[in-house]
Tab-separated table of C-alpha atoms in Angstrom:
chain	number	residue	atom	x	y	z
A	1	MET	CA	21.469	27.631	-1.298
A	2	SER	CA	18.853	25.527	-3.018
A	3	GLY	CA	19.316	22.254	-1.205
A	4	TRP	CA	16.509	19.784	-0.797
A	5	ILE	CA	15.871	16.328	0.578
A	6	THR	CA	13.587	13.714	-0.899
A	7	VAL	CA	12.828	10.223	0.388
A	8	ALA	CA	12.073	8.077	-2.622
A	9	GLY	CA	10.721	4.544	-2.973
A	10	LEU	CA	12.502	2.280	-5.463
A	11	GLY	CA	9.829	-0.419	-5.323
A	12	PRO	CA	10.558	-4.042	-4.484
A	13	GLY	CA	13.390	-4.715	-6.935
A	14	ASP	CA	12.376	-4.560	-10.597
A	15	ASP	CA	13.372	-1.214	-12.123
A	16	ALA	CA	10.181	-1.322	-14.218
A	17	LEU	CA	8.360	-0.564	-10.949
A	18	ILE	CA	10.207	2.731	-10.311
A	19	THR	CA	7.876	5.653	-11.007
A	20	PRO	CA	8.928	8.433	-13.405
A	21	GLN	CA	8.556	10.850	-10.464
A	22	VAL	CA	11.241	8.987	-8.502
A	23	GLN	CA	13.396	8.649	-11.624
A	24	ALA	CA	13.302	12.427	-12.128
A	25	ALA	CA	14.373	13.060	-8.523
A	26	LEU	CA	17.287	10.636	-8.902
A	27	GLU	CA	18.400	12.463	-12.040
A	28	ARG	CA	18.412	15.865	-10.285
A	29	ALA	CA	20.205	14.646	-7.136
A	30	THR	CA	23.789	15.450	-6.164
A	31	ASP	CA	23.811	12.839	-3.390
A	32	ILE	CA	22.127	9.468	-2.877
A	33	VAL	CA	21.884	8.150	0.667
A	34	GLY	CA	20.644	4.745	1.804
A	35	TYR	CA	21.245	1.177	2.867
A	36	PHE	CA	24.055	-0.323	0.727
A	37	PRO	CA	21.982	-2.677	-1.471
A	38	TYR	CA	19.470	0.069	-2.330
A	39	VAL	CA	22.185	2.613	-3.180
A	40	ALA	CA	23.777	-0.085	-5.365
A	41	ARG	CA	20.678	0.034	-7.595
A	42	ILE	CA	21.483	3.636	-8.649
A	43	PRO	CA	23.679	3.904	-11.775
A	44	PRO	CA	26.767	6.065	-11.113
A	45	ARG	CA	27.212	9.288	-13.082
A	46	ASP	CA	29.467	12.346	-13.006
A	47	GLY	CA	28.565	14.741	-10.211
A	48	LEU	CA	26.588	12.169	-8.220
A	49	ILE	CA	27.923	10.969	-4.878
A	50	LEU	CA	26.655	7.632	-3.543
A	51	HIS	CA	26.590	7.274	0.277
A	52	GLY	CA	25.830	3.666	1.217
A	53	SER	CA	25.350	2.858	4.901
A	54	ASP	CA	24.569	-0.100	7.109
A	55	ASN	CA	21.168	-1.432	7.990
A	56	ARG	CA	19.850	-0.196	11.373
A	57	ALA	CA	21.735	3.106	10.892
A	58	GLU	CA	18.508	4.865	9.861
A	59	LEU	CA	18.696	7.871	12.206
A	60	ASP	CA	22.386	8.574	11.491
A	61	ARG	CA	21.718	8.242	7.781
A	62	ALA	CA	18.766	10.635	7.967
A	63	ALA	CA	20.771	13.214	9.962
A	64	HIS	CA	23.628	12.981	7.460
A	65	ALA	CA	21.198	13.567	4.610
A	66	LEU	CA	19.593	16.522	6.423
A	67	ARG	CA	22.992	18.151	7.083
A	68	MET	CA	23.879	17.851	3.410
A	69	ALA	CA	20.541	19.347	2.300
A	70	ALA	CA	20.976	22.199	4.801
A	71	GLY	CA	24.359	22.808	3.166
A	72	GLY	CA	22.783	23.194	-0.272
A	73	ARG	CA	23.041	19.634	-1.653
A	74	ARG	CA	20.182	17.927	-3.475
A	75	VAL	CA	19.797	14.697	-1.554
A	76	VAL	CA	17.681	11.615	-2.270
A	77	ILE	CA	17.328	9.028	0.473
A	78	VAL	CA	16.495	5.794	-1.333
A	79	SER	CA	14.229	3.244	0.267
A	80	SER	CA	13.096	-0.138	-0.940
A	81	GLY	CA	9.381	-0.384	-1.665
A	82	ASP	CA	7.468	2.648	-0.405
A	83	PRO	CA	9.401	4.916	1.986
A	84	GLY	CA	6.262	5.480	4.064
A	85	VAL	CA	5.726	1.773	4.877
A	86	PHE	CA	8.234	0.453	7.463
A	87	ALA	CA	10.996	2.392	5.772
A	88	MET	CA	12.957	5.643	5.786
A	89	ALA	CA	10.235	8.328	5.829
A	90	SER	CA	9.409	7.947	9.537
A	91	ALA	CA	13.127	7.760	10.395
A	92	LEU	CA	13.678	11.020	8.513
A	93	PHE	CA	10.943	12.804	10.473
A	94	GLU	CA	12.304	11.384	13.740
A	95	ALA	CA	15.693	12.889	12.835
A	96	VAL	CA	14.050	16.226	11.969
A	97	GLU	CA	12.178	16.247	15.295
A	98	ASN	CA	15.412	15.592	17.201
A	99	GLY	CA	17.538	18.011	15.164
A	100	PRO	CA	17.983	21.793	14.889
A	101	PRO	CA	14.717	23.693	14.257
A	102	ALA	CA	16.033	24.965	10.914
A	103	TRP	CA	15.744	21.439	9.494
A	104	LEU	CA	11.954	21.871	9.500
A	105	ASP	CA	12.301	24.682	6.969
A	106	LEU	CA	14.096	22.474	4.462
A	107	ASP	CA	12.405	21.420	1.239
A	108	ILE	CA	11.414	17.890	2.343
A	109	ARG	CA	9.426	15.560	0.108
A	110	VAL	CA	8.327	11.945	0.242
A	111	LEU	CA	7.831	10.158	-3.086
A	112	PRO	CA	5.795	6.961	-2.900
A	113	GLY	CA	6.828	3.636	-4.386
A	114	ILE	CA	5.387	0.153	-4.859
A	115	THR	CA	5.534	-1.433	-1.422
A	116	ALA	CA	6.415	-5.121	-1.087
A	117	MET	CA	3.008	-6.314	0.156
A	118	LEU	CA	1.197	-4.813	-2.841
A	119	ALA	CA	3.757	-6.204	-5.282
A	120	ALA	CA	3.376	-9.607	-3.625
A	121	ALA	CA	-0.409	-9.352	-3.650
A	122	ALA	CA	-0.360	-8.581	-7.381
A	123	ARG	CA	1.846	-11.612	-8.083
A	124	LEU	CA	-0.422	-13.859	-5.998
A	125	GLY	CA	-3.751	-12.570	-7.363
A	126	ALA	CA	-5.706	-10.240	-5.081
A	127	PRO	CA	-5.384	-11.448	-1.465
A	128	LEU	CA	-5.512	-7.849	-0.124
A	129	GLY	CA	-8.571	-6.984	-2.210
A	130	HIS	CA	-10.611	-6.171	0.843
A	131	ASP	CA	-9.930	-4.617	4.297
A	132	PHE	CA	-6.419	-5.477	5.457
A	133	CYS	CA	-3.639	-4.657	7.937
A	134	ALA	CA	0.100	-4.242	7.530
A	135	ILE	CA	2.167	-5.305	10.547
A	136	ASN	CA	5.923	-5.174	11.066
A	137	LEU	CA	6.809	-8.345	13.003
A	138	SER	CA	10.224	-7.053	14.077
A	139	ASP	CA	10.502	-6.296	17.785
A	140	ASN	CA	13.596	-4.124	17.362
A	141	LEU	CA	11.584	-0.984	18.137
A	142	LYS	CA	8.490	-2.232	19.973
A	143	PRO	CA	7.728	-4.964	22.550
A	144	TRP	CA	6.702	-8.364	21.202
A	145	SER	CA	3.562	-8.171	23.385
A	146	VAL	CA	2.317	-5.245	21.247
A	147	ILE	CA	2.784	-7.355	18.121
A	148	GLU	CA	0.859	-10.279	19.653
A	149	HIS	CA	-1.981	-7.945	20.621
A	150	ARG	CA	-2.162	-6.475	17.112
A	151	LEU	CA	-2.253	-9.943	15.560
A	152	ARG	CA	-5.230	-10.828	17.764
A	153	MET	CA	-7.111	-7.589	17.010
A	154	ALA	CA	-6.468	-7.989	13.273
A	155	ALA	CA	-7.697	-11.588	13.390
A	156	ARG	CA	-10.817	-10.689	15.399
A	157	GLY	CA	-11.613	-7.915	12.932
A	158	ASP	CA	-11.286	-10.490	10.117
A	159	PHE	CA	-8.722	-8.373	8.322
A	160	ALA	CA	-6.426	-9.889	5.731
A	161	MET	CA	-2.873	-9.227	6.909
A	162	ALA	CA	0.541	-8.535	5.453
A	163	PHE	CA	3.672	-9.036	7.560
A	164	TYR	CA	6.970	-7.278	6.979
A	165	ASN	CA	10.239	-8.513	8.524
A	166	PRO	CA	8.584	-11.756	9.647
A	167	ARG	CA	11.697	-13.558	10.847
A	168	SER	CA	15.407	-12.976	11.349
A	169	ARG	CA	18.321	-15.035	12.613
A	170	SER	CA	18.386	-13.011	15.837
A	171	ARG	CA	14.753	-13.903	16.702
A	172	PRO	CA	13.949	-17.217	14.992
A	173	GLN	CA	11.217	-18.223	17.505
A	174	GLN	CA	8.814	-15.328	17.226
A	175	PHE	CA	7.356	-16.027	13.823
A	176	GLY	CA	6.400	-19.509	15.042
A	177	GLN	CA	4.611	-17.868	17.962
A	178	ALA	CA	2.809	-15.558	15.532
A	179	LEU	CA	1.655	-18.592	13.534
A	180	ASP	CA	0.380	-20.218	16.760
A	181	ILE	CA	-1.668	-17.117	17.570
A	182	LEU	CA	-3.099	-17.004	14.058
A	183	ARG	CA	-3.994	-20.723	14.089
A	184	ALA	CA	-5.790	-20.234	17.420
A	185	GLU	CA	-7.671	-17.157	16.176
A	186	CYS	CA	-8.363	-18.078	12.536
A	187	GLY	CA	-8.263	-21.898	12.365
A	188	GLY	CA	-5.950	-24.125	10.381
A	189	ALA	CA	-7.755	-23.817	7.045
A	190	ARG	CA	-6.954	-20.095	6.667
A	191	LEU	CA	-4.752	-19.370	3.642
A	192	ILE	CA	-1.251	-17.966	4.056
A	193	ALA	CA	1.181	-16.995	1.311
A	194	PHE	CA	4.933	-16.456	1.409
A	195	ALA	CA	6.469	-14.184	-1.222
A	196	ARG	CA	10.267	-14.161	-1.150
A	197	ASP	CA	12.359	-11.734	-3.239
A	198	VAL	CA	9.193	-10.551	-4.918
A	199	CYS	CA	9.718	-9.031	-8.405
A	200	LYS	CA	13.381	-10.087	-8.338
A	201	PRO	CA	14.993	-12.812	-10.466
A	202	ASP	CA	14.876	-15.342	-7.594
A	203	GLU	CA	11.237	-14.666	-6.688
A	204	ARG	CA	9.558	-17.573	-4.908
A	205	LEU	CA	5.831	-17.731	-4.170
A	206	LEU	CA	4.236	-20.327	-1.888
A	207	THR	CA	0.606	-20.562	-0.808
A	208	THR	CA	-0.494	-22.960	1.904
A	209	THR	CA	-2.750	-23.077	4.978
A	210	LEU	CA	-2.010	-22.045	8.540
A	211	ALA	CA	-2.188	-25.743	9.466
A	212	GLU	CA	0.635	-26.546	7.038
A	213	ALA	CA	2.687	-23.367	7.471
A	214	THR	CA	6.019	-23.556	9.296
A	215	ALA	CA	8.233	-20.774	10.588
A	216	GLU	CA	11.023	-21.816	8.198
A	217	MET	CA	8.921	-20.714	5.223
A	218	ALA	CA	9.769	-17.082	6.040
A	219	ASP	CA	12.935	-15.032	6.400
A	220	MET	CA	13.706	-11.296	6.295
A	221	ARG	CA	13.368	-11.244	2.489
A	222	THR	CA	9.840	-12.644	2.664
A	223	VAL	CA	6.552	-10.793	2.793
A	224	VAL	CA	3.843	-12.945	4.357
A	225	ILE	CA	0.166	-12.496	3.527
A	226	VAL	CA	-2.667	-14.096	5.515
A	227	GLY	CA	-6.133	-14.105	4.011
A	228	ASN	CA	-9.360	-13.223	5.745
A	229	ALA	CA	-12.168	-15.761	6.261
A	230	GLN	CA	-13.324	-15.388	2.631
A	231	THR	CA	-9.936	-15.559	0.903
A	232	ARG	CA	-9.853	-18.476	-1.532
A	233	ARG	CA	-7.705	-20.272	-4.059
A	234	LEU	CA	-8.643	-19.992	-7.710
A	235	GLY	CA	-6.311	-22.049	-9.860
A	236	ARG	CA	-2.811	-20.624	-9.406
A	237	PHE	CA	-4.184	-17.484	-7.719
A	238	ILE	CA	-5.527	-16.501	-4.322
A	239	TYR	CA	-7.970	-13.665	-3.901
A	240	THR	CA	-10.293	-12.007	-1.410
A	241	PRO	CA	-13.764	-11.088	-2.667
A	242	ARG	CA	-14.929	-7.501	-2.392
A	243	SER	CA	-17.826	-8.476	-0.144
A	244	ALA	CA	-15.689	-10.110	2.479
B	1	MET	CA	-4.674	-16.983	-30.208
B	2	SER	CA	-2.319	-14.984	-28.038
B	3	GLY	CA	-4.814	-12.995	-26.021
B	4	TRP	CA	-4.096	-11.855	-22.511
B	5	ILE	CA	-5.654	-9.805	-19.770
B	6	THR	CA	-3.861	-7.480	-17.395
B	7	VAL	CA	-5.288	-5.400	-14.565
B	8	ALA	CA	-3.107	-2.332	-14.240
B	9	GLY	CA	-2.953	0.436	-11.650
B	10	LEU	CA	-2.698	3.993	-12.971
B	11	GLY	CA	-1.905	5.496	-9.567
B	12	PRO	CA	-3.928	8.296	-8.001
B	13	GLY	CA	-3.918	10.769	-10.888
B	14	ASP	CA	-0.483	12.183	-11.756
B	15	ASP	CA	0.955	10.373	-14.790
B	16	ALA	CA	4.421	10.658	-13.200
B	17	LEU	CA	3.207	7.957	-10.796
B	18	ILE	CA	2.470	5.383	-13.529
B	19	THR	CA	5.138	2.679	-13.466
B	20	PRO	CA	7.067	1.804	-16.658
B	21	GLN	CA	5.665	-1.739	-16.273
B	22	VAL	CA	2.100	-0.448	-16.585
B	23	GLN	CA	3.104	1.907	-19.401
B	24	ALA	CA	4.522	-1.030	-21.367
B	25	ALA	CA	1.313	-3.032	-20.939
B	26	LEU	CA	-0.770	-0.073	-22.151
B	27	GLU	CA	1.433	0.210	-25.233
B	28	ARG	CA	0.963	-3.480	-26.133
B	29	ALA	CA	-2.802	-3.529	-25.570
B	30	THR	CA	-5.465	-3.742	-28.265
B	31	ASP	CA	-8.275	-2.911	-25.810
B	32	ILE	CA	-8.535	-0.772	-22.676
B	33	VAL	CA	-11.435	-1.467	-20.326
B	34	GLY	CA	-12.460	0.497	-17.250
B	35	TYR	CA	-14.540	3.119	-15.503
B	36	PHE	CA	-14.972	6.138	-17.842
B	37	PRO	CA	-12.677	8.643	-16.066
B	38	TYR	CA	-9.835	6.122	-15.859
B	39	VAL	CA	-10.129	5.118	-19.526
B	40	ALA	CA	-10.108	8.851	-20.360
B	41	ARG	CA	-6.547	9.013	-19.016
B	42	ILE	CA	-5.276	6.732	-21.834
B	43	PRO	CA	-4.136	8.580	-24.987
B	44	PRO	CA	-5.927	7.242	-28.090
B	45	ARG	CA	-3.853	5.624	-30.842
B	46	ASP	CA	-4.455	3.627	-34.013
B	47	GLY	CA	-5.418	0.042	-33.290
B	48	LEU	CA	-6.424	0.716	-29.675
B	49	ILE	CA	-10.084	0.431	-28.668
B	50	LEU	CA	-11.201	2.238	-25.518
B	51	HIS	CA	-14.148	0.668	-23.656
B	52	GLY	CA	-15.371	3.020	-20.931
B	53	SER	CA	-18.088	1.793	-18.576
B	54	ASP	CA	-20.068	2.976	-15.588
B	55	ASN	CA	-19.052	2.774	-11.982
B	56	ARG	CA	-20.521	-0.253	-10.134
B	57	ALA	CA	-20.412	-2.272	-13.379
B	58	GLU	CA	-17.275	-4.074	-12.209
B	59	LEU	CA	-18.376	-7.667	-12.814
B	60	ASP	CA	-19.846	-6.952	-16.267
B	61	ARG	CA	-16.719	-5.045	-17.192
B	62	ALA	CA	-14.488	-7.895	-16.031
B	63	ALA	CA	-16.515	-10.497	-17.944
B	64	HIS	CA	-16.375	-8.367	-21.090
B	65	ALA	CA	-12.603	-8.097	-20.753
B	66	LEU	CA	-12.268	-11.854	-20.186
B	67	ARG	CA	-14.353	-12.654	-23.268
B	68	MET	CA	-12.180	-10.386	-25.374
B	69	ALA	CA	-8.963	-11.947	-24.028
B	70	ALA	CA	-10.375	-15.437	-24.683
B	71	GLY	CA	-10.983	-14.276	-28.256
B	72	GLY	CA	-7.336	-13.326	-28.724
B	73	ARG	CA	-7.379	-9.635	-27.785
B	74	ARG	CA	-4.729	-8.051	-25.566
B	75	VAL	CA	-6.786	-6.397	-22.862
B	76	VAL	CA	-5.790	-4.016	-20.076
B	77	ILE	CA	-8.342	-3.273	-17.365
B	78	VAL	CA	-7.305	0.074	-15.943
B	79	SER	CA	-7.841	0.855	-12.287
B	80	SER	CA	-7.121	3.970	-10.294
B	81	GLY	CA	-4.426	3.568	-7.664
B	82	ASP	CA	-3.452	-0.073	-7.135
B	83	PRO	CA	-5.832	-2.624	-8.681
B	84	GLY	CA	-5.398	-4.919	-5.672
B	85	VAL	CA	-6.663	-2.359	-3.120
B	86	PHE	CA	-10.458	-1.864	-3.269
B	87	ALA	CA	-10.322	-1.945	-7.047
B	88	MET	CA	-10.664	-4.167	-10.109
B	89	ALA	CA	-8.367	-7.127	-9.324
B	90	SER	CA	-10.804	-8.830	-6.925
B	91	ALA	CA	-13.709	-8.130	-9.299
B	92	LEU	CA	-11.759	-9.798	-12.115
B	93	PHE	CA	-11.164	-12.938	-10.055
B	94	GLU	CA	-14.822	-12.997	-8.999
B	95	ALA	CA	-15.758	-12.948	-12.691
B	96	VAL	CA	-13.262	-15.728	-13.436
B	97	GLU	CA	-14.661	-17.838	-10.595
B	98	ASN	CA	-18.215	-17.391	-11.927
B	99	GLY	CA	-17.294	-17.879	-15.588
B	100	PRO	CA	-16.382	-20.793	-17.879
B	101	PRO	CA	-13.461	-22.905	-16.585
B	102	ALA	CA	-11.372	-21.997	-19.645
B	103	TRP	CA	-11.033	-18.445	-18.328
B	104	LEU	CA	-8.680	-19.774	-15.644
B	105	ASP	CA	-6.227	-20.812	-18.366
B	106	LEU	CA	-5.958	-17.290	-19.722
B	107	ASP	CA	-2.763	-15.271	-19.310
B	108	ILE	CA	-3.942	-13.118	-16.380
B	109	ARG	CA	-1.665	-10.598	-14.698
B	110	VAL	CA	-2.048	-7.930	-12.043
B	111	LEU	CA	0.328	-4.934	-12.233
B	112	PRO	CA	0.567	-2.893	-9.047
B	113	GLY	CA	0.219	0.885	-8.850
B	114	ILE	CA	0.531	3.641	-6.258
B	115	THR	CA	-2.586	3.317	-4.128
B	116	ALA	CA	-4.314	6.478	-2.853
B	117	MET	CA	-3.547	5.980	0.847
B	118	LEU	CA	0.195	5.720	0.211
B	119	ALA	CA	0.180	8.728	-2.116
B	120	ALA	CA	-1.744	10.666	0.546
B	121	ALA	CA	0.608	9.474	3.298
B	122	ALA	CA	3.609	10.664	1.281
B	123	ARG	CA	2.045	14.102	0.774
B	124	LEU	CA	1.235	14.367	4.494
B	125	GLY	CA	4.585	13.096	5.820
B	126	ALA	CA	4.604	9.547	7.154
B	127	PRO	CA	1.347	8.871	9.038
B	128	LEU	CA	1.347	5.183	7.957
B	129	GLY	CA	4.979	4.686	8.964
B	130	HIS	CA	4.062	1.989	11.448
B	131	ASP	CA	1.440	-0.806	11.667
B	132	PHE	CA	-1.745	0.265	9.902
B	133	CYS	CA	-5.082	-0.905	8.444
B	134	ALA	CA	-6.877	-0.082	5.215
B	135	ILE	CA	-10.683	-0.134	5.457
B	136	ASN	CA	-13.283	0.471	2.771
B	137	LEU	CA	-16.106	2.407	4.459
B	138	SER	CA	-18.624	1.683	1.698
B	139	ASP	CA	-21.397	-0.685	2.715
B	140	ASN	CA	-22.356	-1.491	-0.877
B	141	LEU	CA	-20.933	-4.995	-0.535
B	142	LYS	CA	-20.824	-5.656	3.214
B	143	PRO	CA	-23.025	-4.836	6.220
B	144	TRP	CA	-22.275	-1.603	8.069
B	145	SER	CA	-22.022	-3.639	11.308
B	146	VAL	CA	-18.897	-5.355	9.908
B	147	ILE	CA	-17.355	-1.957	9.250
B	148	GLU	CA	-18.111	-0.758	12.781
B	149	HIS	CA	-16.562	-3.916	14.232
B	150	ARG	CA	-13.413	-3.471	12.140
B	151	LEU	CA	-13.068	0.146	13.230
B	152	ARG	CA	-13.194	-0.950	16.873
B	153	MET	CA	-10.685	-3.774	16.408
B	154	ALA	CA	-8.317	-1.461	14.509
B	155	ALA	CA	-8.598	1.174	17.249
B	156	ARG	CA	-8.051	-1.367	20.040
B	157	GLY	CA	-4.977	-2.683	18.244
B	158	ASP	CA	-3.698	0.931	18.039
B	159	PHE	CA	-3.314	0.690	14.294
B	160	ALA	CA	-3.080	3.806	12.169
B	161	MET	CA	-5.952	3.605	9.644
B	162	ALA	CA	-6.673	4.613	6.086
B	163	PHE	CA	-10.272	4.819	4.846
B	164	TYR	CA	-11.340	4.484	1.232
B	165	ASN	CA	-14.773	5.617	0.023
B	166	PRO	CA	-15.496	7.345	3.323
B	167	ARG	CA	-18.723	9.080	2.354
B	168	SER	CA	-21.160	9.268	-0.532
B	169	ARG	CA	-24.395	11.120	-1.241
B	170	SER	CA	-26.353	7.875	-0.872
B	171	ARG	CA	-25.088	7.274	2.683
B	172	PRO	CA	-24.166	10.647	4.197
B	173	GLN	CA	-24.723	9.576	7.846
B	174	GLN	CA	-22.322	6.689	8.147
B	175	PHE	CA	-19.046	8.548	8.136
B	176	GLY	CA	-20.308	10.613	11.077
B	177	GLN	CA	-21.043	7.340	12.887
B	178	ALA	CA	-17.528	6.150	12.102
B	179	LEU	CA	-16.100	9.359	13.594
B	180	ASP	CA	-18.214	8.823	16.732
B	181	ILE	CA	-16.802	5.321	17.148
B	182	LEU	CA	-13.256	6.554	16.659
B	183	ARG	CA	-13.709	9.403	19.171
B	184	ALA	CA	-15.048	6.921	21.725
B	185	GLU	CA	-12.189	4.473	21.129
B	186	CYS	CA	-9.242	6.830	20.542
B	187	GLY	CA	-10.160	10.116	22.247
B	188	GLY	CA	-10.612	13.540	20.720
B	189	ALA	CA	-6.919	14.450	20.518
B	190	ARG	CA	-6.141	11.742	17.942
B	191	LEU	CA	-4.952	13.177	14.609
B	192	ILE	CA	-7.002	12.690	11.444
B	193	ALA	CA	-6.103	13.845	7.932
B	194	PHE	CA	-8.273	14.323	4.849
B	195	ALA	CA	-6.608	14.103	1.450
B	196	ARG	CA	-8.911	15.028	-1.436
B	197	ASP	CA	-7.931	14.568	-5.078
B	198	VAL	CA	-4.466	13.577	-3.974
B	199	CYS	CA	-1.735	14.137	-6.613
B	200	LYS	CA	-4.240	15.927	-8.860
B	201	PRO	CA	-4.300	19.672	-9.671
B	202	ASP	CA	-7.054	20.337	-7.111
B	203	GLU	CA	-5.402	18.407	-4.285
B	204	ARG	CA	-6.503	19.536	-0.817
B	205	LEU	CA	-4.894	18.329	2.409
B	206	LEU	CA	-6.342	18.971	5.858
B	207	THR	CA	-5.067	17.714	9.203
B	208	THR	CA	-7.098	18.101	12.369
B	209	THR	CA	-8.115	16.128	15.466
B	210	LEU	CA	-11.001	13.710	15.938
B	211	ALA	CA	-12.576	16.322	18.258
B	212	GLU	CA	-12.610	18.897	15.445
B	213	ALA	CA	-13.349	16.545	12.543
B	214	THR	CA	-16.765	16.689	10.877
B	215	ALA	CA	-18.328	14.315	8.385
B	216	GLU	CA	-18.446	17.070	5.744
B	217	MET	CA	-14.645	17.064	5.544
B	218	ALA	CA	-14.830	13.841	3.474
B	219	ASP	CA	-16.452	12.774	0.224
B	220	MET	CA	-15.864	9.931	-2.234
B	221	ARG	CA	-12.758	11.638	-3.635
B	222	THR	CA	-11.156	11.813	-0.190
B	223	VAL	CA	-8.824	9.353	1.471
B	224	VAL	CA	-8.956	9.680	5.246
B	225	ILE	CA	-6.016	8.757	7.463
B	226	VAL	CA	-6.257	8.398	11.251
B	227	GLY	CA	-3.066	8.240	13.260
B	228	ASN	CA	-2.218	5.813	16.035
B	229	ALA	CA	-1.616	6.953	19.622
B	230	GLN	CA	1.935	8.104	18.772
B	231	THR	CA	1.193	9.980	15.543
B	232	ARG	CA	2.245	13.623	15.841
B	233	ARG	CA	2.429	16.897	13.980
B	234	LEU	CA	5.840	18.193	12.990
B	235	GLY	CA	5.560	21.580	11.303
B	236	ARG	CA	3.500	21.048	8.152
B	237	PHE	CA	3.848	17.253	8.376
B	238	ILE	CA	2.306	14.437	10.383
B	239	TYR	CA	4.173	11.230	11.033
B	240	THR	CA	4.074	8.042	13.065
B	241	PRO	CA	7.347	6.998	14.715
B	242	ARG	CA	8.760	3.558	13.965
B	243	SER	CA	8.533	2.521	17.611
B	244	ALA	CA	4.827	3.160	17.896
């Protein structure tokens, strides 16, 4: 038995952002586990089994991967972006905590990747160049009131902010409420940027102000970045000075 | 004239974390600019000029790179980690803003890298698996009172936190003050992790509680991660659940 399990970040979409470390793990794997569109990014080869699964099946997927590793398979769970940022690494450890004690003795590794907010920031300039927060705006796993509180604390600390999962069809109103909170806390002149499908062929970047921003500018494929009080436009870029 | 300027992230130290996108830029460059130890990571080759410079010379370094790009050179400014996170991207845009207007017309790109906090998080488990903040604890470019305020807001929002530049010889007291604030806000049982020289041969990882943490556990080569109220140990790992 020499099974292992690795959670690997594929970055936001461009294969040129996949680290050699992740590439090497993919090449040694017997099994790839993950959400369908991420598994679809892995080229098939002899001896490699691809296990695509649905979104929101994170715990089942992690347990399946752990059972295979315990049985001697070499398993890579693929994640978009960085697996440690609103992705599969925490789900894997939740599954380990809830599973048989022997799972803790498995060879478990997390391999970082380029997370969407940092890819978006690079494409926009340097909006996260000073102190910042990352907030998941989905209330699937936490109450919306916690999200509202975190938005207020982040605004009062004058952090730049990056939002993951800003808006979905099942909760179209909440992102508008988040914008209302931010306008009240930060004022209408504060810069906000929407990066959709970042580093993919259909990438779309939009920078505007909180006063002009509307909820429809975001969907689940968008990362949203809000500047701090010093964040400014500079030609086609936005950036936050280091002294902010 | 076909000069360009790219700010590229080399990741935290292991070359297996350098993206193919950054590698390609390095191979096309005529000039590499950066802090000495980062430039030392680039293998010399015919036709490539290496320009190492001192720490804290960020604006001079950026202006030098911009002048070379304006003169037709293909310049890569190398940064540790991700250039957009407490690194050279913001310094470059500050230099552009303070320089001749023609610099804004240059071909300027930022290429993301694996930033230290996400490399450290991956080595530790998944401590940044839910909402988190990144804070630079250096007061070189901002008042210490701003840092204290941000620590309190981050704690009151129950964010996990990552600290860059936690402690230097020139300001040995401040990190102890930061720990005092965190103990007062979060309680002594809160988990804190110190990752020194992450992904380098001398890597050292230490997880403890705020009650047991001392200022001497950190230096400038350490990234510090503080959990949120839900962050827990699990065998040799620490992680933050997705519902936190």
